[in-house]
Coordinates of C-alpha atoms in Angstrom, one line a residue:
Chain A
M21 CA 114.0 116.2 83.8
P22 CA 111.3 118.2 85.7
K23 CA 113.2 119.0 88.8
G24 CA 116.6 120.6 88.8
K25 CA 119.8 118.8 89.9
S26 CA 120.4 119.1 93.6
D27 CA 123.6 120.8 94.4
P28 CA 126.1 118.2 95.1
G29 CA 126.8 120.1 98.4
D30 CA 123.1 120.6 99.7
G31 CA 123.7 117.7 102.2
K32 CA 120.3 116.3 101.4
G33 CA 121.9 112.9 100.3
L34 CA 119.7 110.0 100.2
A35 CA 117.5 111.3 103.1
G36 CA 114.5 112.4 100.8
F37 CA 114.4 109.1 98.8
G38 CA 112.0 107.5 101.7
R39 CA 111.2 103.8 100.7
Y40 CA 113.5 104.1 97.6
A41 CA 116.6 104.8 99.9
G42 CA 117.2 100.9 100.0
P43 CA 117.3 100.4 96.4
A44 CA 119.0 103.7 95.8
T45 CA 122.1 102.8 98.2
L46 CA 122.2 99.2 96.5
I47 CA 122.5 101.0 92.9
L48 CA 124.8 103.7 93.9
S49 CA 127.0 100.8 95.7
S50 CA 127.0 98.8 92.3
L51 CA 128.1 101.9 90.4
A52 CA 130.9 103.0 92.6
D53 CA 132.4 100.2 90.8
G54 CA 132.0 101.7 87.4
A55 CA 129.4 102.4 84.7
K56 CA 126.6 99.8 84.3
H57 CA 123.5 99.4 82.1
G58 CA 120.2 98.1 83.9
Y59 CA 120.6 94.4 83.6
A60 CA 124.4 94.4 84.7
L61 CA 123.1 96.6 87.7
T62 CA 120.5 93.7 88.6
K63 CA 123.2 91.0 88.5
D64 CA 125.8 92.9 90.5
V65 CA 123.3 93.9 93.2
E66 CA 122.2 90.3 93.4
S67 CA 125.8 89.0 93.6
F68 CA 127.0 91.3 96.9
S69 CA 123.6 91.7 98.4
G70 CA 121.4 89.0 97.8
V71 CA 118.7 91.3 96.6
R72 CA 117.1 91.0 93.1
L73 CA 115.8 94.5 92.4
S74 CA 112.7 94.1 89.9
P75 CA 112.6 96.0 86.8
G76 CA 110.0 98.5 87.9
T77 CA 111.9 99.5 91.4
L78 CA 115.3 99.7 89.5
Y79 CA 113.9 102.2 87.0
E80 CA 111.8 104.0 89.5
A81 CA 115.1 104.4 91.7
L82 CA 117.4 105.2 88.6
A83 CA 114.9 108.1 87.5
R84 CA 114.8 109.5 91.1
L85 CA 118.8 109.1 91.1
E86 CA 119.4 110.8 87.8
S87 CA 116.6 113.8 88.6
Q88 CA 119.0 114.3 91.8
G89 CA 122.0 114.4 89.6
L90 CA 123.4 111.4 91.8
I91 CA 124.1 109.1 88.8
E92 CA 124.1 110.2 85.1
A93 CA 123.3 108.2 81.7
L94 CA 126.2 108.1 79.4
D95 CA 125.8 108.2 75.6
T96 CA 125.7 104.9 73.9
D97 CA 124.6 103.4 70.5
D98 CA 123.7 100.5 72.3
R99 CA 119.6 100.3 73.5
R100 CA 120.8 99.2 76.9
R101 CA 122.2 102.8 78.3
P102 CA 124.7 102.7 81.0
Y103 CA 124.8 104.9 84.1
Q104 CA 127.5 106.0 85.9
L105 CA 128.0 107.5 89.6
T106 CA 128.6 111.4 89.6
A107 CA 130.6 113.2 92.5
A108 CA 127.5 114.3 94.1
G109 CA 126.5 110.7 94.1
A110 CA 129.6 109.5 95.5
G111 CA 129.5 112.0 98.1
A112 CA 125.8 111.1 99.2
L113 CA 126.9 107.3 99.1
K114 CA 129.5 107.9 101.4
A115 CA 127.5 110.0 103.9
H116 CA 125.0 107.3 103.7
L117 CA 127.2 104.5 104.2
D118 CA 129.0 106.3 107.1
A119 CA 125.7 106.7 108.9
Q120 CA 124.8 103.3 108.4
R121 CA 128.5 102.2 109.6
R122 CA 127.8 104.4 112.8
V123 CA 124.3 102.3 113.6
A124 CA 126.0 98.9 112.9
E125 CA 128.8 99.8 115.1
V126 CA 126.5 100.7 118.1
G127 CA 124.3 97.8 117.4
L128 CA 127.2 95.2 117.4
R129 CA 129.1 97.0 120.7
R130 CA 125.7 96.6 122.6
L131 CA 125.4 93.0 121.4
A132 CA 128.8 92.0 122.5
G133 CA 128.2 93.7 125.8
N134 CA 124.8 92.5 126.7
W135 CA 124.4 89.1 124.7
G136 CA 128.1 88.2 124.1
T137 CA 127.6 88.1 120.6
A138 CA 129.3 90.4 118.0
Chain B
M1 CA 116.2 84.0 61.3
S2 CA 118.1 82.4 64.2
A3 CA 117.0 79.6 66.6
A4 CA 117.2 82.2 69.5
A5 CA 114.9 84.7 67.7
G6 CA 111.8 82.8 68.7
P7 CA 112.1 83.1 72.7
R8 CA 113.3 86.8 72.2
E9 CA 110.5 87.8 69.9
S10 CA 108.1 86.3 72.4
A11 CA 109.9 87.9 75.4
A12 CA 109.8 91.3 73.4
N13 CA 106.0 90.8 72.6
R14 CA 105.6 90.5 76.7
A15 CA 107.9 93.4 77.5
A16 CA 106.0 95.4 74.9
R17 CA 102.9 94.3 77.0
L18 CA 104.2 95.4 80.4
L19 CA 105.4 98.6 78.9
R20 CA 101.7 99.9 78.4
W21 CA 101.5 100.5 82.0
Y22 CA 104.0 103.6 81.4
P23 CA 103.2 107.1 80.1
R24 CA 104.4 108.5 76.8
P25 CA 107.1 110.7 78.4
W26 CA 108.7 108.1 80.4
L27 CA 108.6 105.6 77.7
D28 CA 110.3 108.3 75.2
R29 CA 113.2 108.6 77.9
Y30 CA 113.3 105.1 79.3
G31 CA 111.4 102.8 77.0
A32 CA 114.2 101.3 74.8
E33 CA 116.7 100.7 77.6
F34 CA 113.6 99.3 80.1
T35 CA 112.7 97.0 77.1
E36 CA 116.1 95.5 76.9
L37 CA 116.1 94.9 80.9
L38 CA 112.8 93.2 80.6
I39 CA 113.8 90.7 77.9
A40 CA 116.8 89.8 79.9
D41 CA 114.6 89.5 83.0
I42 CA 111.8 87.4 81.1
A43 CA 114.8 85.2 80.0
D44 CA 116.2 84.7 83.7
R45 CA 112.6 84.3 84.8
P46 CA 110.2 83.2 82.3
R47 CA 107.2 83.5 84.7
S48 CA 107.2 86.0 87.3
R49 CA 104.0 87.4 88.8
A50 CA 106.1 89.5 91.3
R51 CA 107.9 91.2 88.1
T52 CA 104.3 91.7 86.6
L53 CA 103.0 93.4 89.7
D54 CA 106.2 95.4 90.3
V55 CA 106.1 96.6 86.5
S56 CA 102.6 97.4 86.8
R57 CA 102.9 99.3 90.1
G58 CA 106.0 101.3 88.7
G59 CA 103.7 102.1 85.7
I60 CA 100.7 103.4 87.7
V61 CA 103.2 105.6 89.9
A62 CA 104.5 107.0 86.9
R63 CA 101.1 108.0 85.6
L64 CA 100.1 109.5 88.7
A65 CA 103.3 111.5 88.5
D66 CA 102.6 112.5 84.9
A67 CA 99.2 113.9 85.9
G68 CA 100.8 115.7 88.7
L69 CA 99.0 113.7 91.2
T70 CA 102.1 112.5 93.2
G71 CA 105.2 114.3 94.0
G72 CA 108.6 113.0 93.0
P73 CA 110.9 113.2 89.7
V74 CA 109.5 109.9 88.3
V75 CA 108.7 111.2 84.8
P76 CA 110.4 113.6 82.6
A77 CA 108.4 116.7 81.9
R78 CA 106.2 117.1 78.9
A79 CA 106.9 119.7 76.3
G80 CA 105.3 123.2 76.4
T81 CA 101.6 123.0 78.2
A82 CA 101.3 119.0 77.9
S83 CA 102.0 118.6 81.3
A84 CA 99.2 121.1 82.4
R85 CA 96.9 119.4 79.9
A86 CA 97.8 116.0 81.5
S87 CA 96.8 117.4 85.0
L88 CA 93.7 118.8 83.5
G89 CA 93.0 115.4 82.3
A90 CA 93.2 113.8 85.5
L91 CA 91.1 116.5 86.9
A92 CA 88.5 115.9 84.6
C93 CA 88.6 112.2 85.4
S94 CA 88.4 112.7 89.1
G95 CA 85.8 115.1 89.1
A96 CA 83.5 112.6 86.9
V97 CA 84.1 110.1 89.7
F98 CA 82.9 112.5 92.2
L99 CA 80.0 113.6 90.2
V100 CA 78.7 110.5 89.4
V101 CA 79.0 109.0 93.1
G102 CA 77.8 112.3 94.4
A103 CA 74.7 111.8 92.0
A104 CA 74.0 108.7 93.5
L105 CA 74.1 110.0 96.9
W106 CA 72.3 113.1 95.9
S107 CA 69.2 110.9 94.2
Q108 CA 68.6 109.3 97.4
L109 CA 68.1 112.5 99.0
T110 CA 65.9 114.1 96.5
I111 CA 63.8 111.0 96.7
G112 CA 63.3 111.0 100.2
W113 CA 62.5 114.9 99.9
Q114 CA 59.9 114.2 97.2
W115 CA 58.1 111.9 99.5
S116 CA 58.5 112.8 103.0
D117 CA 56.3 115.8 104.6
S118 CA 59.1 116.8 106.8
A119 CA 62.6 115.8 106.8
G120 CA 65.0 115.7 109.9
T121 CA 67.3 118.8 110.3
P122 CA 70.6 117.3 108.9
A123 CA 68.5 115.6 106.0
A124 CA 67.0 118.8 105.0
L125 CA 70.2 120.5 105.1
A126 CA 72.1 117.8 103.4
T127 CA 69.5 117.8 100.5
T128 CA 69.4 121.6 100.3
V129 CA 73.1 122.1 100.3
T130 CA 73.9 118.9 97.8
S131 CA 71.2 120.2 95.5
A132 CA 72.6 123.9 95.4
A133 CA 76.2 122.4 95.1
M134 CA 75.0 119.7 92.6
I135 CA 73.4 122.5 90.1
A136 CA 76.4 124.5 90.7
L137 CA 78.8 121.7 89.7
L138 CA 76.8 121.2 86.6
A139 CA 76.9 124.8 85.6
L140 CA 80.7 124.7 86.3
A141 CA 81.1 121.6 84.1
L142 CA 79.5 123.5 81.3
T143 CA 81.3 126.7 81.8
A144 CA 84.7 124.5 81.6
A145 CA 83.3 122.4 78.7
L146 CA 82.0 125.1 76.3
P147 CA 85.4 126.8 75.8
V148 CA 87.2 123.8 75.4
L149 CA 84.8 122.2 72.7
L150 CA 84.9 125.7 70.7
A151 CA 88.7 125.7 70.7
I152 CA 88.7 122.1 69.7
A153 CA 86.1 122.8 66.8
A154 CA 88.5 125.9 65.8
N155 CA 91.6 123.8 65.4
F156 CA 90.3 120.3 64.5
T157 CA 93.2 117.9 63.5
R158 CA 93.1 114.4 62.2
Q159 CA 94.3 112.9 65.5
L160 CA 91.3 114.3 67.5
I161 CA 88.7 112.3 65.0
I162 CA 88.9 109.3 67.1
P163 CA 88.5 110.8 70.5
A164 CA 85.8 113.2 69.2
A165 CA 83.8 110.4 67.9
V166 CA 83.9 108.3 70.9
L167 CA 82.9 111.0 73.0
V168 CA 79.9 112.4 71.2
T169 CA 78.9 108.3 70.6
A170 CA 79.3 107.9 74.4
T171 CA 77.8 111.0 75.6
T172 CA 74.8 110.5 73.0
L173 CA 74.1 106.9 74.2
L174 CA 74.4 108.3 77.8
F175 CA 72.0 111.2 77.4
A176 CA 69.5 108.6 75.4
C177 CA 69.6 105.9 77.8
G178 CA 69.7 108.3 80.9
R179 CA 66.4 110.0 79.6
H180 CA 64.9 106.6 78.8
F181 CA 65.8 104.8 82.1
G182 CA 64.9 108.1 84.1
N183 CA 61.1 107.5 83.2
G184 CA 61.5 104.9 86.1
W185 CA 62.6 107.4 88.5
P186 CA 61.0 106.8 92.2
G187 CA 60.4 110.4 92.8
T188 CA 57.8 110.8 90.2
G189 CA 54.4 111.9 91.7
G190 CA 56.0 113.0 94.8
H191 CA 54.7 116.3 96.3
R192 CA 57.7 118.3 97.3
G193 CA 60.1 119.4 94.5
L194 CA 63.3 121.0 95.2
V195 CA 65.1 120.6 91.9
P196 CA 63.4 120.1 88.2
G197 CA 62.4 116.4 88.2
G198 CA 63.7 115.8 84.9
L199 CA 67.3 116.8 86.2
A200 CA 66.8 114.7 89.3
A201 CA 65.7 111.9 87.1
F202 CA 68.5 111.8 84.6
E203 CA 71.1 111.9 87.4
W204 CA 69.3 109.1 89.0
A205 CA 69.4 106.9 86.0
T206 CA 73.0 107.8 85.2
S207 CA 74.2 107.0 88.5
L208 CA 72.2 103.8 88.9
S209 CA 75.3 101.4 89.0
V210 CA 76.4 102.9 92.3
S211 CA 74.2 100.6 94.2
A212 CA 74.2 98.2 97.1
Y213 CA 72.3 95.6 95.1
W214 CA 75.4 94.3 93.3
A215 CA 75.8 92.8 97.0
H216 CA 72.4 91.0 96.8
P217 CA 72.2 89.1 93.2
G218 CA 68.8 87.3 94.6
A219 CA 67.2 91.2 94.8
L220 CA 69.1 92.0 91.5
A221 CA 67.5 89.2 89.7
A222 CA 64.2 90.8 90.3
F223 CA 65.1 93.8 88.3
P224 CA 64.1 94.1 84.6
A225 CA 66.9 92.6 82.4
A226 CA 67.3 96.1 80.7
E227 CA 67.9 97.8 83.7
V228 CA 70.5 95.7 84.9
A229 CA 72.1 96.0 81.7
W230 CA 72.0 99.6 82.0
M231 CA 73.5 99.4 85.6
A232 CA 76.4 97.5 84.1
A233 CA 77.3 99.6 81.0
S234 CA 76.4 102.8 82.3
P235 CA 79.6 103.4 84.1
L236 CA 81.6 101.8 81.3
L237 CA 80.0 104.3 79.0
L238 CA 80.8 107.2 81.5
A239 CA 84.2 105.9 81.7
I240 CA 84.7 105.8 77.8
A241 CA 83.1 109.5 77.7
V242 CA 85.3 110.9 80.2
L243 CA 88.6 109.2 78.9
A244 CA 87.6 110.4 75.5
A245 CA 87.5 114.1 76.7
A246 CA 90.7 113.7 78.9
T247 CA 92.4 112.6 75.5
L248 CA 90.8 115.4 73.6
V249 CA 92.4 117.7 76.1
R250 CA 95.4 116.0 76.1
R251 CA 96.0 116.2 72.5
A252 CA 94.6 119.4 71.5
E253 CA 97.0 122.4 71.0
L254 CA 94.8 124.6 73.6
P255 CA 96.1 128.0 74.4
P256 CA 97.9 128.7 77.8
R257 CA 95.0 131.3 78.7
L258 CA 92.3 128.4 78.3
L259 CA 94.1 126.2 80.2
A260 CA 94.5 128.9 82.9
F261 CA 90.9 129.5 82.8
E262 CA 90.1 125.8 83.0
T263 CA 92.5 125.6 86.1
R264 CA 90.6 128.1 87.8
V265 CA 87.4 126.6 87.1
G266 CA 88.7 123.6 88.3
L267 CA 89.8 125.1 91.5
V268 CA 86.2 126.6 92.0
A269 CA 84.7 123.2 91.3
C270 CA 86.8 121.8 94.1
A271 CA 85.6 124.3 96.4
V272 CA 82.0 123.5 95.4
M273 CA 82.9 119.6 95.7
A274 CA 84.1 120.4 99.1
V275 CA 80.9 121.9 99.9
F276 CA 78.8 119.1 98.7
L277 CA 80.9 116.7 100.6
A278 CA 80.3 118.4 103.6
G279 CA 76.5 118.2 103.3
C280 CA 76.8 114.5 102.4
G281 CA 79.0 114.0 105.3
C282 CA 76.5 115.8 107.6
W283 CA 73.7 113.3 106.3
V284 CA 75.8 110.2 106.7
A285 CA 77.3 110.9 109.9
T286 CA 73.7 111.2 111.6
G287 CA 72.6 107.9 109.8
G288 CA 69.6 109.7 108.0
Q289 CA 67.6 109.3 111.0
R290 CA 64.1 109.0 109.2
S291 CA 63.6 105.6 106.8
L292 CA 63.6 107.7 103.6
F293 CA 66.9 109.3 104.3
H294 CA 68.5 106.0 105.7
A295 CA 72.2 106.2 105.2
G296 CA 73.7 102.7 104.7
V297 CA 77.2 101.2 104.2
I298 CA 77.1 101.9 100.4
D299 CA 76.5 105.8 101.4
V300 CA 79.4 105.7 103.9
A301 CA 81.8 104.2 101.1
G302 CA 80.4 106.7 98.4
V303 CA 81.4 109.6 100.8
A304 CA 84.9 108.2 101.2
L305 CA 85.2 107.6 97.6
M306 CA 84.2 111.3 97.0
A307 CA 86.9 112.5 99.4
L308 CA 89.4 110.6 97.8
A309 CA 88.4 112.1 94.3
L310 CA 88.2 115.7 95.6
A311 CA 91.8 115.2 97.0
L312 CA 93.2 114.0 93.7
A313 CA 90.9 116.8 91.6
R314 CA 92.6 119.2 94.0
Q315 CA 95.9 117.8 93.5
A316 CA 95.7 117.9 89.6
A317 CA 94.3 121.6 89.8
R318 CA 97.1 122.9 91.8
A319 CA 99.6 120.9 89.6
A320 CA 98.0 122.3 86.4
G321 CA 98.6 125.7 87.9
C322 CA 102.0 125.2 88.8
R323 CA 102.9 123.6 85.4
L324 CA 101.3 126.6 83.4
A325 CA 103.3 129.1 85.6
P326 CA 106.4 128.5 83.8
A327 CA 104.5 128.4 80.2
G328 CA 103.6 132.0 80.6
R329 CA 100.2 133.0 80.7

């Protein structure tokens, strides 16, 4: 790959993914459950999020995640190559989801306080 | 063959067509698995315009990254100096777009200059600056092309035959037709020559396609049929010539020192293009002031297109330099 793999401890996580952060989060969340190939990833992401990742978008995100060392391809004789989460990827996903949870908790608390909904 | 082989074969053919959007290094790494995903996706959604758009967009992004025009680790690196050659190919394409559009604007200025007793200050400044820059750009293009052609001739291989033949044919046709249609140059007989008339006429003829007449079919219909055909065919010929040249540069095993030289020439050309653009910008910003130098919407669009081409050319030249550095000069 053209760029060196990022240090798992560099703390950048998904911050540098820009508009690919959404697909990247979905892919990492899916792989947290175990290794999957492209089509299995698409179906799994669709089942838990309702979002169907189109093939071009999926592989753009996979290539970025792989080049950053957040996922890795497994050796296989099958043409459908599976990918698995790396330790750096697990750390980046946890940091990202923790940040999202903090935002969600603040939003829900304010909704409950001012609008009576939660 | 099973009954299911038919639909799978059809899906595989459609997947193969979609894969054409992607560059070779990307296909070498992801092609097989991406094909499998596309076949499965086509089975789920036989007709999906969103998928076609998504894949074509992804392929364009990958091709831009492969040429060094966008950041992001989307495409695996090519071996040796191939990545730098891909960037130089992109530089050639961007430079060609700039030259053609620039030639069209410059032709308008030179024709106005030929027939006017005195140009206003912005138009005079623009004509002088763009004329000097255009001659410098043509000289730089020759400086860049000659050593590459010599190197290719010295190490000619079978895989270069087709792009070389296409390049020779397209440039010969362009030159012959450009000379022929240049006879109708509106500057002939004018009394103020700033550049050789033959050069101005040739540039005018080869950039006739950059015209506001496309938006006025009625006016276009009054043109001789051969001239309209040339207006339509010349950009196609130019594109074929430039793509053939870029293919030659990408396929030929050019030494790193020559590629480094080409990169430096490219960076100098970008500086000259910036001067040319500034000259045109000065003219367009004032609206041309006098009738012969009137700047219209097509000229504003031309300046915008040249600015984009210059930005891409500069990015490609910088990418070529960065990609050559690890290869060692």
